[in-house]
Coordinates of C-alpha atoms in Angstrom, one line a residue:
X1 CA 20.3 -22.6 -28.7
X2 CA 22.1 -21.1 -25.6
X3 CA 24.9 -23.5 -24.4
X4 CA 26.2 -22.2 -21.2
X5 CA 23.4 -23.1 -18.7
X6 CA 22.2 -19.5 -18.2
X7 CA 19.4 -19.0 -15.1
X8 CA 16.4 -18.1 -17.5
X9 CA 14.1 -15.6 -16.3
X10 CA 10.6 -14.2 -17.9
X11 CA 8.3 -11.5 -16.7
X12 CA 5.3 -10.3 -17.8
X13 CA 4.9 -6.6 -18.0
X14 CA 8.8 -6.1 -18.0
X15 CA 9.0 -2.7 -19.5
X16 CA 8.3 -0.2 -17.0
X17 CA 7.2 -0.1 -13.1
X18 CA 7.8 -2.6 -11.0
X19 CA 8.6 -5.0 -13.6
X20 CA 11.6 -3.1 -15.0
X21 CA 12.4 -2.5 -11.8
X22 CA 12.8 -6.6 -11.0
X23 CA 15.0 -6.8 -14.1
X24 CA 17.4 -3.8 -13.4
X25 CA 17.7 -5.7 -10.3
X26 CA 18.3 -8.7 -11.2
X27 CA 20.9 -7.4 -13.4
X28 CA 23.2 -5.3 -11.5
X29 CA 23.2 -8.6 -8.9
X30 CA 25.6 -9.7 -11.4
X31 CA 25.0 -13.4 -12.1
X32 CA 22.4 -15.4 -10.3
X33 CA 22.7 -17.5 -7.6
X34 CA 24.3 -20.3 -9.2
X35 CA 27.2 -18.1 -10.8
X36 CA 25.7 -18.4 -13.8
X37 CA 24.1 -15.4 -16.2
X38 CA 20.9 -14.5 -16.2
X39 CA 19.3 -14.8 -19.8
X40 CA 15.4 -12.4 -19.2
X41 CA 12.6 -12.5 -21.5
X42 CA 11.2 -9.2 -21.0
X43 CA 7.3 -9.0 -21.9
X44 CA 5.9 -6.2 -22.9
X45 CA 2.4 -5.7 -24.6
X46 CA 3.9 -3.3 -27.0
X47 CA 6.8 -5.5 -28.7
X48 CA 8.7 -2.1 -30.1
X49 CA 8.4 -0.1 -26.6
X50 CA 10.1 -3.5 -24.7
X51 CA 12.8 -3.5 -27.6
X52 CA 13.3 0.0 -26.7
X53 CA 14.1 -0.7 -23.6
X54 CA 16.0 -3.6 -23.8
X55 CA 18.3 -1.9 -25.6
X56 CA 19.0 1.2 -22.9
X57 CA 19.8 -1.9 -20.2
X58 CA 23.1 -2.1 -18.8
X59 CA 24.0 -6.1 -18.8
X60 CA 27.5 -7.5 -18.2
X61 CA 29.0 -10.9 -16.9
X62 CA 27.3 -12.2 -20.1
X63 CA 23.8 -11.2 -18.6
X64 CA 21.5 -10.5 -21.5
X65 CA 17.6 -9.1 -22.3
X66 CA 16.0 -10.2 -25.2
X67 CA 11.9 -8.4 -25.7
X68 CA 9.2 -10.3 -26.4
X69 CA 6.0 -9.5 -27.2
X70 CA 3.5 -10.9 -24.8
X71 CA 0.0 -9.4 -24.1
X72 CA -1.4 -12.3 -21.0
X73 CA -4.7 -11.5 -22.0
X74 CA -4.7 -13.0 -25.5
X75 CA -3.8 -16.8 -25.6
X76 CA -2.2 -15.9 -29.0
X77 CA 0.1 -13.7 -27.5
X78 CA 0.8 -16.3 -24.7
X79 CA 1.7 -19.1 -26.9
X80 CA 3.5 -16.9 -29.7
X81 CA 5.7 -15.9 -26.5
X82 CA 5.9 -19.8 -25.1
X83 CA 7.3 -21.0 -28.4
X84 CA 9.6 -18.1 -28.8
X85 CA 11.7 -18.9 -25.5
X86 CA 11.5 -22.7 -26.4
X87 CA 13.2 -22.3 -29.9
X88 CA 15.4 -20.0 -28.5
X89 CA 16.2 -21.5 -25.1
X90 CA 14.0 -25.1 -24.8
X91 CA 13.3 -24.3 -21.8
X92 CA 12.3 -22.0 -18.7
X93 CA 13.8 -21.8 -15.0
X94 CA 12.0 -18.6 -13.1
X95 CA 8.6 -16.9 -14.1
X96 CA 7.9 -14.1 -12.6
X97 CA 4.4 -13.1 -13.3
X98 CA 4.2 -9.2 -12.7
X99 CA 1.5 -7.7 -15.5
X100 CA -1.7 -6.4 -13.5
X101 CA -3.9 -3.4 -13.6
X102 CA -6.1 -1.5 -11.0
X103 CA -8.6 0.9 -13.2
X104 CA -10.1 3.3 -10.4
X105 CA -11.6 5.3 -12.9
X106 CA -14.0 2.3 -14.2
X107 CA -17.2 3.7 -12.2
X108 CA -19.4 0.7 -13.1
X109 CA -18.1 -2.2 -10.0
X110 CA -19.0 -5.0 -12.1
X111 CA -17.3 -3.7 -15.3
X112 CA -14.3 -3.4 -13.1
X113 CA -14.5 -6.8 -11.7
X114 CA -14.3 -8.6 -14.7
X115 CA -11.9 -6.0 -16.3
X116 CA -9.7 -6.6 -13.4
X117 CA -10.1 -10.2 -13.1
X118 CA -9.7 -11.2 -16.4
X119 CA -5.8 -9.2 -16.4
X120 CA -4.9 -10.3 -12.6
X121 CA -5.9 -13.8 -12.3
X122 CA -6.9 -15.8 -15.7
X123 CA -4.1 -13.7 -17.6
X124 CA -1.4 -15.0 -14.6
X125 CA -3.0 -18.4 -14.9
X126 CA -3.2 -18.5 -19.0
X127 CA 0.6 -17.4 -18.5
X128 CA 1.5 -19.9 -16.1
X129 CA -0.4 -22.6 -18.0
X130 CA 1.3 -22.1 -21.2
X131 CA 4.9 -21.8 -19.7
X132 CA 4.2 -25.0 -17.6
X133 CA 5.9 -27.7 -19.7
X134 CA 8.8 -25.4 -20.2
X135 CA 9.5 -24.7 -16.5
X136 CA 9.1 -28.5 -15.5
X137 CA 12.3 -29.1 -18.3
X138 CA 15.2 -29.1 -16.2
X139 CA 18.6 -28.7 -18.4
X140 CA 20.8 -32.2 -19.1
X141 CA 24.0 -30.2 -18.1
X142 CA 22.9 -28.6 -14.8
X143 CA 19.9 -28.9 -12.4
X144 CA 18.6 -25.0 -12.0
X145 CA 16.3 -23.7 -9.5
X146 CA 12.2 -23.4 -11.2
X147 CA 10.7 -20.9 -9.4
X148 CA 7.0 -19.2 -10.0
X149 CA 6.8 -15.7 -8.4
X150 CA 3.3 -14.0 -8.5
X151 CA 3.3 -10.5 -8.0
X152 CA 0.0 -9.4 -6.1
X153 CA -0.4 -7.2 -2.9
X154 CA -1.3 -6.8 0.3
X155 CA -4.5 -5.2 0.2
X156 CA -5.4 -9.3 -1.1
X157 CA -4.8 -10.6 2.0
X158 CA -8.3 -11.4 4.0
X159 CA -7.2 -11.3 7.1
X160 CA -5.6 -8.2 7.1
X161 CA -8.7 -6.8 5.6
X162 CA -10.4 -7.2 8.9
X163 CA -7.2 -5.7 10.7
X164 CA -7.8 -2.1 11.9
X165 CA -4.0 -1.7 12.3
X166 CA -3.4 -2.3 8.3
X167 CA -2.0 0.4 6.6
X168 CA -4.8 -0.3 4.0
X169 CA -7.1 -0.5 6.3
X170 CA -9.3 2.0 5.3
X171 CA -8.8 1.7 1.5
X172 CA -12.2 0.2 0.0
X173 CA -10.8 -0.7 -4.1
X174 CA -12.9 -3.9 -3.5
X175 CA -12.6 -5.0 -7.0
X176 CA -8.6 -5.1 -7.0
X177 CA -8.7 -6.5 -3.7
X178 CA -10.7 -9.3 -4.7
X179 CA -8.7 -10.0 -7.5
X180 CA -5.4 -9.9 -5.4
X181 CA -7.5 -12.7 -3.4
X182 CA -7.9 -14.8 -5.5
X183 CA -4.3 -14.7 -6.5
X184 CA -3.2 -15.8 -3.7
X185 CA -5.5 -18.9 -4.0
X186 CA -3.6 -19.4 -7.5
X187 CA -0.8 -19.5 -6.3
X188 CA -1.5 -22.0 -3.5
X189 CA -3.4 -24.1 -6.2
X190 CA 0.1 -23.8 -8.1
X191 CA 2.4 -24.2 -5.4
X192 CA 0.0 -27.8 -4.7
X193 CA 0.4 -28.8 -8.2
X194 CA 4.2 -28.6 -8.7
X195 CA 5.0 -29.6 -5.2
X196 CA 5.9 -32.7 -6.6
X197 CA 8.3 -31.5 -9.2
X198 CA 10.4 -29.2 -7.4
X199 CA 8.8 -25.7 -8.7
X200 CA 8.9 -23.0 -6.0
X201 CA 5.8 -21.1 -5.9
X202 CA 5.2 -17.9 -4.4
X203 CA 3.5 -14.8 -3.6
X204 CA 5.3 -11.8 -3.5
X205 CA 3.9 -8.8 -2.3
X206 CA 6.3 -5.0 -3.9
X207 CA 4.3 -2.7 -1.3
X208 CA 3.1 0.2 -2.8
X209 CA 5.6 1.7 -4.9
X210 CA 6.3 5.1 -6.8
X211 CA 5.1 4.1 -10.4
X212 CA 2.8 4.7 -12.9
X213 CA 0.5 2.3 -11.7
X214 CA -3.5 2.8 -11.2
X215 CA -2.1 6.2 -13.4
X216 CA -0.6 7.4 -10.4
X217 CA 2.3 10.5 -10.4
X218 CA 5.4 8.4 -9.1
X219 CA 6.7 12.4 -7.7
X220 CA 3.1 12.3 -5.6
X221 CA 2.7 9.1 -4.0
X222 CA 6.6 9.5 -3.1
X223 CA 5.9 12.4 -1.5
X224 CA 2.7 10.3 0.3
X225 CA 4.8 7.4 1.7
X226 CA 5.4 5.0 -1.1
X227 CA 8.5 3.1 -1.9
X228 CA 11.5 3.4 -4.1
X229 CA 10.7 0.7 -6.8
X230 CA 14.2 -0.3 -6.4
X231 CA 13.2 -1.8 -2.8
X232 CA 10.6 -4.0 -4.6
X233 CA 12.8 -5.1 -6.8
X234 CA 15.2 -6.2 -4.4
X235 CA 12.3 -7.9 -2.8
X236 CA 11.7 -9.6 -5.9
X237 CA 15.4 -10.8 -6.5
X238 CA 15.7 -12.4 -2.9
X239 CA 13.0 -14.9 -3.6
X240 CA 14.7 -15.3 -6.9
X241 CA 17.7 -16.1 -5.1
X242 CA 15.9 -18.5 -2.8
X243 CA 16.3 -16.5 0.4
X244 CA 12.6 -16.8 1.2
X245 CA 12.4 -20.1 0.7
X246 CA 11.7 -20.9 4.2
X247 CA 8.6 -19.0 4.2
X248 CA 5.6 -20.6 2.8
X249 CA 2.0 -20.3 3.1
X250 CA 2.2 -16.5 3.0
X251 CA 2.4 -13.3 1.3
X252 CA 5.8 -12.7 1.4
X253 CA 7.0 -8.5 1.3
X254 CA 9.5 -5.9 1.3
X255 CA 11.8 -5.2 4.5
X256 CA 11.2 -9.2 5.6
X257 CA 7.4 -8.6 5.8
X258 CA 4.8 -11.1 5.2
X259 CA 0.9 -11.5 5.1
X260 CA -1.7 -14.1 6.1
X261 CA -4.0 -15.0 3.1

């Protein structure tokens, strides 16, 4: 059981992209906005591959990355990973739910709809749902910061859809962007839920970034416009931080952006 009231952090698909991004970020901040060290449950599907890279991260100021394996569509999985952090930590201050998938390649649209909405939105909610009674436990030795980030995009937003001037504009990936919708409807019905128990929910937005993701080249799409993951992460750690905290009812972004629903 940890003793010094570390800030602790989990995220879903924390092994590479974005994800591993967030962390790497979070970690070279140096210690979270309290002054305290951040203690990160990184999940990865693949328990080994997230011990793997645990172990190559550069922590210091007593930061530390423990692996654990946590696939968000199997409610084993999910709770195996819940009771994990509670023997080892009782408790949960920031969840940052980054895990989802885009699968261009699936021709049939309805096989892709459900593929895509079972990962995106029931796997964030069965996360969220299971890590509940952990992130509403608030420490007897200090009061920490519970914050719920959902990472979704842009091209969810319904009004920009209808926006000519959107970069995505004339992107079609309807399944993905339906999915991304109705994430931001979670976390709205999330961010009503907890209101009353000081939980922070929000919607956070990475732009598109130079990963792996959708099985793109990271070299290509840099070379097409997109972002250093590092920007998205930084992104990510302000809201951590609670610099965005004043901006609600959005889609919050890189560079101070933000997005109507």
């Amino acid at each position: 059981m940890l003793t010094q009231p570390a800030m602790l952090t989990s995220i879903t698909g924390g092994n590479r992209g974005i994800g591993l991004q967030i962390i790497k970020t979070l970690l070279e901040s140096g210690t979270s906005s309290d002054g305290t060290p951040y203690r990160i449950y990184l999940g990865s599907r693949d328990l080994q591959a997230g011990k793997d890279v645990a172990a190559g991260l550069a922590t210091a100021h007593g930061n530390t990355v423990s692996a654990i394996q946590l696939d968000i569509t199997s409610p084993e999985s999910v709770n195996a990973a819940v009771a994990t952090v509670k023997a080892d930590s009782a408790r949960l201050d920031v969840l940052i739910n980054n895990a989802g998938v885009n699968y261009p390649n699936i021709e049939d649209e309805a096989t892709k709809m459900r593929t895509l909405y079972d990962i995106n939105v029931i796997g964030t909610w069965r996360v969220t749902d299971a890590f509940k009674a952990l992130l509403l436990t608030q420490p007897a030795e200090a009061k920490k910061e519970k914050r719920i980030i959902h990472v979704t995009s842009s091209m969810g937003s319904i009004a920009s859809r209808f926006n000519p001037e959107f970069e995505f504009y004339h992107q079609p990936y309807t399944a993905y962007r339906c999915t991304k919708a109705a994430l931001g409807m979670l976390t709205a019905c999330h961010a009503y839920e907890l209101k009353d128990d000081d939980v922070k929910v929000h919607a956070l937005d990475p732009a598109w970034a130079a990963t792996e993701f959708g099985g793109g080249d990271p070299a290509v799409t840099r070379e097409l416009g997109a972002v250093d993951p590092k920007v998205s992460g930084h992104a990510c750690r302000y809201i951590v931080e609670g610099k965005r905290d004043h901006e609600s009812n959005v889609m919050v972004s890189i560079h101070g952006q933000t997005y109507p629903w």
